[in-house]
Tab-separated table of C-alpha atoms and ligand atoms in Angstrom:
chain	number	residue	atom	x	y	z
Z	22	UNK	CA	-2.572	6.908	-15.852
Z	23	UNK	CA	-2.701	4.515	-12.886
Z	24	UNK	CA	-5.962	2.664	-12.273
Z	25	UNK	CA	-7.493	3.450	-8.884
Z	26	UNK	CA	-9.073	0.488	-7.082
Z	27	UNK	CA	-11.139	2.079	-4.318
Z	28	UNK	CA	-13.062	0.608	-1.378
Z	29	UNK	CA	-15.911	2.346	0.407
Z	30	UNK	CA	-16.572	0.634	3.718
Z	31	UNK	CA	-19.580	2.861	4.475
Z	32	UNK	CA	-20.843	2.487	8.080
Z	33	UNK	CA	-19.188	-0.868	8.720
Z	34	UNK	CA	-16.367	-2.065	10.975
Z	35	UNK	CA	-14.989	-1.253	14.402
Z	36	UNK	CA	-11.327	-0.227	14.597
Z	37	UNK	CA	-10.286	-3.789	15.328
Z	38	UNK	CA	-12.233	-5.145	12.342
Z	39	UNK	CA	-10.893	-2.408	10.070
Z	40	UNK	CA	-7.320	-3.142	11.110
Z	41	UNK	CA	-7.746	-6.877	10.493
Z	42	UNK	CA	-9.263	-6.328	7.031
Z	43	UNK	CA	-6.565	-3.817	6.036
Z	44	UNK	CA	-3.849	-6.232	7.176
Z	45	UNK	CA	-5.413	-9.103	5.248
Z	46	UNK	CA	-5.651	-6.936	2.138
Z	47	UNK	CA	-1.960	-6.056	2.343
Z	48	UNK	CA	-1.010	-9.676	2.895
Z	49	UNK	CA	-2.954	-10.763	-0.193
Z	50	UNK	CA	-2.316	-7.857	-2.563
Z	51	UNK	CA	0.685	-5.692	-1.610
Z	52	UNK	CA	3.498	-7.787	-3.052
Z	53	UNK	CA	1.721	-8.464	-6.354
Z	54	UNK	CA	0.169	-5.005	-6.917
Z	55	UNK	CA	0.952	-4.013	-10.530
Z	56	UNK	CA	2.945	-0.765	-11.017
Z	57	UNK	CA	0.007	0.825	-12.810
Z	58	UNK	CA	-2.518	0.365	-9.999
Z	59	UNK	CA	-3.279	2.223	-6.781
Z	60	UNK	CA	-5.475	1.061	-3.914
Z	61	UNK	CA	-7.663	3.304	-1.768
Z	62	UNK	CA	-9.641	2.339	1.330
Z	63	UNK	CA	-12.291	4.711	2.734
Z	64	UNK	CA	-13.193	3.392	6.220
Z	65	UNK	CA	-15.480	5.147	8.701
Z	66	UNK	CA	-13.787	8.237	10.216
Z	67	UNK	CA	-13.142	6.333	13.456
Z	68	UNK	CA	-10.907	3.841	11.639
Z	69	UNK	CA	-8.901	6.237	9.441
Z	70	UNK	CA	-6.025	6.224	11.915
Z	71	UNK	CA	-5.668	2.453	12.251
Z	72	UNK	CA	-5.919	1.820	8.504
Z	73	UNK	CA	-3.388	4.607	7.838
Z	74	UNK	CA	-1.004	2.930	10.267
Z	75	UNK	CA	-1.379	-0.434	8.549
Z	76	UNK	CA	-0.751	1.130	5.094
Z	77	UNK	CA	2.060	3.393	6.258
Z	78	UNK	CA	5.122	3.042	4.048
Z	79	UNK	CA	3.448	0.572	1.661
Z	80	UNK	CA	3.688	1.973	-1.872
Z	81	UNK	CA	0.408	2.312	-3.775
Z	82	UNK	CA	-1.951	1.998	-0.766
Z	83	UNK	CA	-3.933	5.079	0.319
Z	84	UNK	CA	-6.636	5.996	2.814
Z	85	UNK	CA	-9.589	8.333	2.294
Z	86	UNK	CA	-12.588	9.840	4.061
Z	87	UNK	CA	-16.122	9.045	2.853
Z	88	UNK	CA	-17.190	12.675	3.030
Z	89	UNK	CA	-16.202	16.005	4.627
Z	90	UNK	CA	-17.492	19.547	5.157
Z	91	UNK	CA	-16.455	22.711	3.302
Z	92	UNK	CA	-15.005	24.602	6.274
Z	93	UNK	CA	-11.664	24.398	8.023
Z	94	UNK	CA	-13.234	24.368	11.501
Z	95	UNK	CA	-16.176	25.837	13.367
Z	96	UNK	CA	-19.557	25.149	14.925
Z	97	UNK	CA	-20.669	22.374	12.556
Z	98	UNK	CA	-21.762	19.565	14.847
Z	99	UNK	CA	-21.177	16.123	13.436
Z	100	UNK	CA	-19.104	17.307	10.465
Z	101	UNK	CA	-15.428	16.764	9.706
Z	102	UNK	CA	-12.905	19.038	7.971
Z	103	UNK	CA	-10.551	18.059	5.139
Z	104	UNK	CA	-7.616	19.062	7.351
Z	105	UNK	CA	-8.775	16.554	9.971
Z	106	UNK	CA	-8.817	13.787	7.356
Z	107	UNK	CA	-5.301	14.748	6.254
Z	108	UNK	CA	-4.252	14.716	9.915
Z	109	UNK	CA	-5.419	11.063	10.145
Z	110	UNK	CA	-3.251	10.101	7.183
Z	111	UNK	CA	-5.937	10.359	4.492
Z	112	UNK	CA	-5.022	11.481	0.966
Z	113	UNK	CA	-8.486	11.274	-0.586
Z	114	UNK	CA	-12.062	12.252	0.179
Z	115	UNK	CA	-15.331	11.299	-1.510
Z	116	UNK	CA	-18.055	13.831	-2.314
Z	117	UNK	CA	-21.592	13.373	-3.603
Z	118	UNK	CA	-21.855	9.659	-2.892
Z	119	UNK	CA	-25.310	8.374	-3.786
Z	120	UNK	CA	-26.141	7.680	-0.136
Z	121	UNK	CA	-25.195	11.258	0.798
Z	122	UNK	CA	-27.415	12.568	-1.987
Z	123	UNK	CA	-30.395	10.213	-1.724
Z	124	UNK	CA	-30.408	9.017	1.919
Z	125	UNK	CA	-29.034	12.086	3.713
Z	126	UNK	CA	-30.421	14.594	1.190
Z	127	UNK	CA	-27.406	16.559	-0.076
Z	128	UNK	CA	-27.901	18.692	-3.180
Z	129	UNK	CA	-25.567	19.535	-6.057
Z	130	UNK	CA	-24.564	22.961	-4.702
Z	131	UNK	CA	-23.393	21.522	-1.377
Z	132	UNK	CA	-21.533	18.733	-3.175
Z	133	UNK	CA	-19.836	21.366	-5.359
Z	134	UNK	CA	-18.736	23.420	-2.345
Z	135	UNK	CA	-17.254	20.339	-0.686
Z	136	UNK	CA	-15.438	19.227	-3.834
Z	137	UNK	CA	-13.765	22.610	-4.397
Z	138	UNK	CA	-12.916	23.077	-0.720
Z	139	UNK	CA	-11.444	19.591	-0.377
Z	140	UNK	CA	-9.183	20.147	-3.376
Z	141	UNK	CA	-8.141	23.585	-2.105
Z	142	UNK	CA	-7.322	22.015	1.277
Z	143	UNK	CA	-4.946	19.492	-0.254
Z	144	UNK	CA	-7.112	16.378	-0.492
Z	145	UNK	CA	-7.545	14.443	-3.709
Z	146	UNK	CA	-11.277	14.292	-4.331
Z	147	UNK	CA	-13.520	11.666	-5.919
Z	148	UNK	CA	-16.789	13.280	-7.005
Z	149	UNK	CA	-19.510	10.614	-7.254
Z	150	UNK	CA	-22.329	11.015	-9.747
Z	151	UNK	CA	-25.047	8.777	-11.142
Z	152	UNK	CA	-28.673	8.608	-12.203
Z	153	UNK	CA	-31.701	7.042	-10.502
Z	154	UNK	CA	-33.541	4.242	-12.295
Z	155	UNK	CA	-36.498	6.561	-13.023
Z	156	UNK	CA	-34.129	9.029	-14.659
Z	157	UNK	CA	-32.616	6.292	-16.839
Z	158	UNK	CA	-36.078	5.031	-17.863
Z	159	UNK	CA	-37.058	8.589	-18.795
Z	160	UNK	CA	-33.990	8.929	-21.062
Z	161	UNK	CA	-32.440	11.565	-18.807
Z	162	UNK	CA	-29.057	9.980	-18.032
Z	163	UNK	CA	-26.934	12.570	-19.858
Z	164	UNK	CA	-28.925	15.494	-18.507
Z	165	UNK	CA	-28.444	14.253	-14.922
Z	166	UNK	CA	-24.734	13.478	-15.316
Z	167	UNK	CA	-24.064	16.837	-16.972
Z	168	UNK	CA	-25.840	18.711	-14.167
Z	169	UNK	CA	-24.002	16.769	-11.448
Z	170	UNK	CA	-20.658	17.392	-13.172
Z	171	UNK	CA	-21.208	21.091	-13.900
Z	172	UNK	CA	-22.475	21.905	-10.390
Z	173	UNK	CA	-20.175	19.425	-8.640
Z	174	UNK	CA	-17.077	20.847	-10.330
Z	175	UNK	CA	-18.281	24.460	-10.667
Z	176	UNK	CA	-15.586	25.982	-8.456
Z	177	UNK	CA	-12.714	23.693	-9.383
Z	178	UNK	CA	-9.928	25.684	-11.083
Z	179	UNK	CA	-9.223	24.895	-14.752
Z	180	UNK	CA	-5.592	24.110	-14.078
Z	181	UNK	CA	-6.368	21.520	-11.393
Z	182	UNK	CA	-3.758	18.756	-11.208
Z	183	UNK	CA	-5.712	15.939	-12.907
Z	184	UNK	CA	-4.114	13.358	-10.629
Z	185	UNK	CA	-5.960	14.925	-7.675
Z	186	UNK	CA	-9.458	14.780	-9.125
Z	187	UNK	CA	-11.486	11.670	-9.990
Z	188	UNK	CA	-15.107	11.208	-10.954
Z	189	UNK	CA	-16.939	8.016	-10.014
Z	190	UNK	CA	-19.892	7.077	-12.198
Z	191	UNK	CA	-22.212	5.059	-9.982
Z	192	UNK	CA	-25.701	4.439	-11.364
Z	193	UNK	CA	-27.862	4.516	-8.233
Z	194	UNK	CA	-29.833	1.444	-9.347
Z	195	UNK	CA	-26.620	-0.608	-9.418
Z	196	UNK	CA	-25.386	0.292	-5.924
Z	197	UNK	CA	-25.757	-2.505	-3.409
Z	198	UNK	CA	-28.362	-4.247	-5.574
Z	199	UNK	CA	-26.213	-6.904	-7.237
Z	200	UNK	CA	-27.366	-5.422	-10.546
Z	201	UNK	CA	-24.284	-4.255	-12.414
Z	202	UNK	CA	-24.530	-1.894	-15.386
Z	203	UNK	CA	-23.815	-3.620	-18.690
Z	204	UNK	CA	-20.689	-2.825	-20.740
Z	205	UNK	CA	-22.655	-0.678	-23.170
Z	206	UNK	CA	-24.204	1.419	-20.382
Z	207	UNK	CA	-20.808	1.892	-18.747
Z	208	UNK	CA	-19.070	2.778	-22.033
Z	209	UNK	CA	-21.738	5.321	-22.956
Z	210	UNK	CA	-21.795	6.987	-19.555
Z	211	UNK	CA	-17.998	7.139	-19.222
Z	212	UNK	CA	-17.575	8.549	-22.732
Z	213	UNK	CA	-20.161	11.207	-21.910
Z	214	UNK	CA	-18.416	12.083	-18.623
Z	215	UNK	CA	-15.085	12.388	-20.482
Z	216	UNK	CA	-16.586	14.589	-23.191
Z	217	UNK	CA	-18.282	16.864	-20.647
Z	218	UNK	CA	-15.115	17.256	-18.590
Z	219	UNK	CA	-13.037	18.040	-21.694
Z	220	UNK	CA	-15.583	20.744	-22.528
Z	221	UNK	CA	-15.113	22.138	-19.009
Z	222	UNK	CA	-11.371	21.680	-18.415
Z	223	UNK	CA	-9.838	21.206	-21.866
Z	224	UNK	CA	-7.290	18.478	-22.655
Z	225	UNK	CA	-6.335	18.321	-18.981
Z	226	UNK	CA	-9.522	16.315	-18.477
Z	227	UNK	CA	-8.138	13.389	-20.476
Z	228	UNK	CA	-5.937	12.698	-17.429
Z	229	UNK	CA	-8.781	12.784	-14.873
Z	230	UNK	CA	-9.642	9.276	-13.722
Z	231	UNK	CA	-13.214	8.081	-14.186
Z	232	UNK	CA	-14.122	5.199	-11.875
Z	233	UNK	CA	-17.091	2.882	-12.205
Z	234	UNK	CA	-19.062	1.847	-9.112
Z	235	UNK	CA	-22.123	-0.310	-8.530
Z	236	UNK	CA	-22.021	-4.013	-7.597
Z	237	UNK	CA	-18.399	-4.512	-8.688
Z	238	UNK	CA	-17.240	-7.980	-7.559
Z	239	UNK	CA	-14.287	-10.304	-8.191
Z	240	UNK	CA	-16.247	-12.035	-10.983
Z	241	UNK	CA	-16.998	-8.894	-13.045
Z	242	UNK	CA	-14.095	-6.545	-12.255
Z	243	UNK	CA	-11.671	-7.659	-14.989
Z	244	UNK	CA	-14.259	-7.066	-17.699
Z	245	UNK	CA	-15.264	-3.645	-16.330
Z	246	UNK	CA	-11.739	-2.352	-15.768
Z	247	UNK	CA	-10.793	-3.202	-19.377
Z	248	UNK	CA	-13.472	-0.901	-20.855
Z	249	UNK	CA	-12.532	2.385	-22.529
Z	250	UNK	CA	-12.492	5.372	-20.161
Z	251	UNK	CA	-12.739	3.146	-17.077
Z	252	UNK	CA	-9.769	4.201	-14.960
Z	253	UNK	CA	-10.685	2.370	-11.787
Z	254	UNK	CA	-13.541	1.094	-9.650
Z	255	UNK	CA	-15.298	2.151	-6.441
Z	256	UNK	CA	-16.481	-0.864	-4.486
Z	257	UNK	CA	-18.856	-1.125	-1.535
Z	258	UNK	CA	-20.100	-4.559	-0.467
Z	259	UNK	CA	-17.358	-6.626	-2.100
Z	260	UNK	CA	-14.640	-4.493	-0.478
Z	261	UNK	CA	-15.582	-5.444	3.083
Z	262	UNK	CA	-13.619	-8.708	3.023
Z	263	UNK	CA	-9.874	-8.587	2.417
Z	264	UNK	CA	-10.115	-11.730	0.323
Z	265	UNK	CA	-12.706	-10.463	-2.179
Z	266	UNK	CA	-11.304	-6.918	-2.374
Z	267	UNK	CA	-7.799	-8.266	-3.008
Z	268	UNK	CA	-9.186	-10.252	-5.974
Z	269	UNK	CA	-10.747	-7.044	-7.308
Z	270	UNK	CA	-7.537	-5.068	-6.795
Z	271	UNK	CA	-5.547	-7.655	-8.749
Z	272	UNK	CA	-8.222	-8.452	-11.381
A	310	PGA	P1	-21.639	-1.560	-4.003
A	310	PGA	O1	-21.457	-0.021	-3.564
A	310	PGA	O2	-20.312	-2.021	-4.561
A	310	PGA	O3	-22.016	-2.271	-2.738
A	310	PGA	O4	-22.707	-1.587	-5.049
A	310	PGA	C1	-20.757	0.869	-4.389
A	310	PGA	C2	-20.687	2.228	-3.740
A	310	PGA	O5	-21.612	2.610	-3.001
A	310	PGA	O6	-19.706	2.967	-3.931
């Protein structure tokens, strides 16, 4: 299974800035990218095209959308369809990111509809899950992760190609705070995600990549990526500079 080193640029960068960062990343990481790693950049929708152009023809480098809607087209002002992401050269799409859930207010059912529709439309999908600090303090981590997985993957067919589905465990209290989860917290959560997905999808789920996200940086990435059941990382802040993201990609 190839490790997936993913960047989420959130609402940052003009097209020119996105192009420059993508070019710098290639310059620093493309020639030394190990065979068993893949790189994904999720820029704002407006920069999908330029980043796709920069990555075009470079093996192991992919582009993704940060979210999408569960319809092919229609009167859905402000939304974007999976087919439109594919048309801009994207291979991946995120669903259920913590900021979609907790800032914009998306619920599990909507996240589940998007996940299934994105997969059916031909995107590879990264379903993001993770508990709030209050939920962790109340001992509810497994309950929350199980609910987000069961509802988020409710309509995904059992025989889904495991290469096209990833889950990102991102404890909300570790996103953008500089506070990274400790190895024990990551190991426990990832083992629980694996066990739950095997219960849902059978052995197939052993091939589904589970990414960790939340304050990943060049200084902690090597340790995190070496943990059991950690098949990649999803990086926000430290992915915005080509220099620091290239160190993460090669860590
Ligand atoms: P962060 O964000 O790396 O800035 O904590 C992670 C994410 O939101 O995916």
